[in-house]
XYZ file of C-alpha atoms in Angstrom:
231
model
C -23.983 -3.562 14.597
C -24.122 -0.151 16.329
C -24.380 2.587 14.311
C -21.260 4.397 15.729
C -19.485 1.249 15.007
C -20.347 0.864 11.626
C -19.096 4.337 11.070
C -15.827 3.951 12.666
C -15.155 0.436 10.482
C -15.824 3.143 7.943
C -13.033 5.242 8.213
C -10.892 2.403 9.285
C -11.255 0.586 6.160
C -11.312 3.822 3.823
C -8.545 5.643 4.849
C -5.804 2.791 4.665
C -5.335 2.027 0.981
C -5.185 -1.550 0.059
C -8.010 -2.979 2.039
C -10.898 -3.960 0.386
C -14.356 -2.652 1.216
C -16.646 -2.970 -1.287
C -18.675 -5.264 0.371
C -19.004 -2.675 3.242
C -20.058 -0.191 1.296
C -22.648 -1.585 -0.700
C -24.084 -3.023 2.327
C -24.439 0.200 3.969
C -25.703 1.467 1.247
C -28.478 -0.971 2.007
C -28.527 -0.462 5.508
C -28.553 3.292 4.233
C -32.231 2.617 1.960
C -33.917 1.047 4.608
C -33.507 4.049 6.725
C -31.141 2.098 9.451
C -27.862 4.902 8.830
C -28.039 8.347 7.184
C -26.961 7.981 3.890
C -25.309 11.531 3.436
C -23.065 11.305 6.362
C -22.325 7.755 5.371
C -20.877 9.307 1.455
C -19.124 12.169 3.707
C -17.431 9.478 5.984
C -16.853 6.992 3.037
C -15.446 10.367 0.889
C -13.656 12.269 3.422
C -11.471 9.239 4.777
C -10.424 8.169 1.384
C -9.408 11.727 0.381
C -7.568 12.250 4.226
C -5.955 9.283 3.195
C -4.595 10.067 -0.707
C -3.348 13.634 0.425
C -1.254 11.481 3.442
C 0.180 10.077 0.528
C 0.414 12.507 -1.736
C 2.568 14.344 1.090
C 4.305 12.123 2.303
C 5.702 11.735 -1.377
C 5.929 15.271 -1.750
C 8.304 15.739 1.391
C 9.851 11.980 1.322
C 10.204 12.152 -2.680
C 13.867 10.359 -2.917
C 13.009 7.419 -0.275
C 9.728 6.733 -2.125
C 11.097 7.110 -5.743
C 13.820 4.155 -4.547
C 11.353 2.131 -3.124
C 8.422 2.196 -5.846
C 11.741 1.769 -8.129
C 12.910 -1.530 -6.103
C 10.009 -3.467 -7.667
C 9.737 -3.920 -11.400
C 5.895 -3.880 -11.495
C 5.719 -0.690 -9.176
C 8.481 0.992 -11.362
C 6.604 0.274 -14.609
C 3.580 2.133 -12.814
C 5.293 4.904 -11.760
C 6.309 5.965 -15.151
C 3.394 5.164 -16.456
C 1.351 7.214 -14.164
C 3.658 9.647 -13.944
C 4.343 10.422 -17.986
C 0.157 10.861 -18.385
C -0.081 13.073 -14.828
C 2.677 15.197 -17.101
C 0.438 15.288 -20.315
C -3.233 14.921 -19.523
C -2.901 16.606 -15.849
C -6.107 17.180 -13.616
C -8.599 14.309 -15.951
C -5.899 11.810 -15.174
C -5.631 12.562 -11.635
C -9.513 11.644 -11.392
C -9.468 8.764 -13.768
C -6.373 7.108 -11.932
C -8.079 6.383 -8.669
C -10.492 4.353 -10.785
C -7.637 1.749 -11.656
C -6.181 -1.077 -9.713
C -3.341 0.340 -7.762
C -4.445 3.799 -9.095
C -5.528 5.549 -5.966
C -2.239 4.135 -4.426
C 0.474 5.136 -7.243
C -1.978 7.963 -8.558
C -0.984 9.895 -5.035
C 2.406 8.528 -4.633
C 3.742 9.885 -8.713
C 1.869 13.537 -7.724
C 4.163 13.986 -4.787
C 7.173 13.076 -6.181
C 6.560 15.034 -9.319
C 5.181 17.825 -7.047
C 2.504 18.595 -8.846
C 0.363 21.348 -7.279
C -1.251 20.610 -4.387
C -4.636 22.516 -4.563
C -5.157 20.616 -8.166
C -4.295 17.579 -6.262
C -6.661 18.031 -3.958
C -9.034 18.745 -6.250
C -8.767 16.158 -8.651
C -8.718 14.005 -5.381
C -12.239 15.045 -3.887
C -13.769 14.640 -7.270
C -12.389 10.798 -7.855
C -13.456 9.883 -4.033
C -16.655 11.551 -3.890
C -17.486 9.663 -7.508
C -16.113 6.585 -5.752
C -18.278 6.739 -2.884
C -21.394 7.700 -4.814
C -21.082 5.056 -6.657
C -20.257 2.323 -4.041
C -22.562 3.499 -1.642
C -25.450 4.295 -4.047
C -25.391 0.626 -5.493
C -26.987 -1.058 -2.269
C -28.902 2.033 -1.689
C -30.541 1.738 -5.658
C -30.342 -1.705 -5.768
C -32.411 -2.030 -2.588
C -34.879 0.518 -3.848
C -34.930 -0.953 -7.030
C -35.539 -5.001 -6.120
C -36.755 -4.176 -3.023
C -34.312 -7.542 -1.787
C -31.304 -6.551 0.671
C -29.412 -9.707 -0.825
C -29.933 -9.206 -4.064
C -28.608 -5.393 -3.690
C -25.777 -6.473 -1.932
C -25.060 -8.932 -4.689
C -25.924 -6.736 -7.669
C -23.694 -3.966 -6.176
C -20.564 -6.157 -5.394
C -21.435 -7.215 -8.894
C -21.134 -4.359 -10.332
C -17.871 -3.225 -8.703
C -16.126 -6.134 -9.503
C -16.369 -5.328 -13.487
C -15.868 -1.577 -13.126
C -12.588 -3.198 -11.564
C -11.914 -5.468 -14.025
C -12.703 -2.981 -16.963
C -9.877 -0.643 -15.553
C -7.239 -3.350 -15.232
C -8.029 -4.136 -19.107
C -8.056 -0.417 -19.941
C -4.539 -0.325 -18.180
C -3.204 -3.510 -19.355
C -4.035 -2.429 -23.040
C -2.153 0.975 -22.680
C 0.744 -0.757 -21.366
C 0.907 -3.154 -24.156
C 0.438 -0.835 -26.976
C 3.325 1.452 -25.068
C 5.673 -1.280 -25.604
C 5.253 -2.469 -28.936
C 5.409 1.501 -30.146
C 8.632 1.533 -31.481
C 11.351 4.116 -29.913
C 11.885 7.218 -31.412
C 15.616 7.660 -30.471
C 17.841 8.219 -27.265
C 15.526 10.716 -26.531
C 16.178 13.051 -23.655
C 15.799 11.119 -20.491
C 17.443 7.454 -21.683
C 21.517 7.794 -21.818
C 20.751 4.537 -21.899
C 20.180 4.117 -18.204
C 16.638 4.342 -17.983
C 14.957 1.475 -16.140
C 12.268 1.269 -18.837
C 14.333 0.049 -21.576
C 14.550 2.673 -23.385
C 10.585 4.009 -22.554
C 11.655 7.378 -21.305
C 12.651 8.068 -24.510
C 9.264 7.616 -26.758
C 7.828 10.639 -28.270
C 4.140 10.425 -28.455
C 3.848 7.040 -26.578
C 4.356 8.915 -23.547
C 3.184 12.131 -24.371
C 6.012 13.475 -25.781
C 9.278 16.058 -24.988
C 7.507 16.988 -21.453
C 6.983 12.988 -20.758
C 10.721 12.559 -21.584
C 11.989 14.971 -19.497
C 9.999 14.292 -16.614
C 11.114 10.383 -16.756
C 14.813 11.887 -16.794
C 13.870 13.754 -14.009
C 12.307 10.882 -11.783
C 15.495 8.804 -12.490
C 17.927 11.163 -11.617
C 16.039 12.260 -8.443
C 15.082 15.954 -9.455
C 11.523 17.477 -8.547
C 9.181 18.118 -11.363
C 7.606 21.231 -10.713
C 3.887 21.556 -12.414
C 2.668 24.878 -12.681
């Protein structure tokens, strides 16, 4: 494949979210070790399309807030994630920014809950460039260390895919289990944001589950459409 080309499939398949590329990546990353592609422009490519792509939808969330909110809220899987996301972008702020991207749907409903809550864009941005230029260090680096390491393209390519399969699989558990132990916490009262209207069940109203009187009021705040300004 021309090297040009390879670039360009790149972007293409980094900037969209949803398309998986891990495959890609680790094999350029052994295309990268045996001196065939540059490896830093590769992790600038691989880097600077995925963040392009999470501040798209970070503003087009930030701008479009009401017609996203109704349609992540449309879907009862997407609405459970949106709180979710949302109530620990409220408590634990820039560190969850990061460690969302590194979840299954994170990079996707990570961007999506920061523009509707309108949380700051330079910390945005910032939290963004950190999580994609991890991401593609990591992806990237696997076929490049794997081919260095076993000195066999295949067995890179297979290690690395490997390996990103369980760091996938490890955040769907680590997301899974902080769901479940959300729900069985038992609610602490009406609490601020339920009126008994909240499309949790009641969630929006849990103290400490979701991180408290700040969680609360930003769930009220998503439901009833009002921006949630983090300073």
């Amino acid at each position: 494949m021309d090297v040009l080309a390879l670039y360009g499939l790149l972007v293409l398949t980094t900037l969209p979210p949803l398309i998986p590329n891990s495959a890609l990546l680790v094999t350029t990353g052994v295309l990268a070790s045996r001196g065939e592609v540059f490896l830093p422009l590769v992790l600038l490519i691989v880097g600077g399309s995925a963040l392009l792509g999470d501040l798209l939808m970070y503003l087009a969330a930030r701008h479009f807030g009401e017609p996203v909110r109704a349609w992540l809220r449309r879907n009862p899987r997407r609405r459970s994630l949106l709180d979710w996301t949302s109530h620990r972008i409220q408590r634990y702020g820039l560190p969850f920014v990061i460690a969302v991207r590194f979840l299954p749907s994170g990079r996707i409903v990570g961007a999506l809950a920061s523009g509707v809550l309108r949380y700051p864009l330079r910390k945005y941005a910032l939290g963004a460039a950190v999580a994609e230029a991890t991401w593609a260090t990591y992806s990237v680096g696997l076929g490049y260390l794997g081919t260095a390491t076993t000195g066999r393209p295949l067995y890179a390519a297979g290690i690395g895919f490997g390996v990103s399969c369980a760091v996938a699989a490890v955040g769907a558990a680590i997301q899974w289990a902080a769901r479940r132990r959300a729900l069985r916490d038992p609610p602490e009262g009406g609490g601020e944001g339920g009126n008994g209207e909240s499309p949790e069940g009641g969630d929006s109203g849990r103290g400490e589950g979701w991180g408290g009187r700040a969680s609360s009021v930003a769930s009220a705040r998503l439901s009833v459409g009002a921006p949630t300004v983090q300073t």
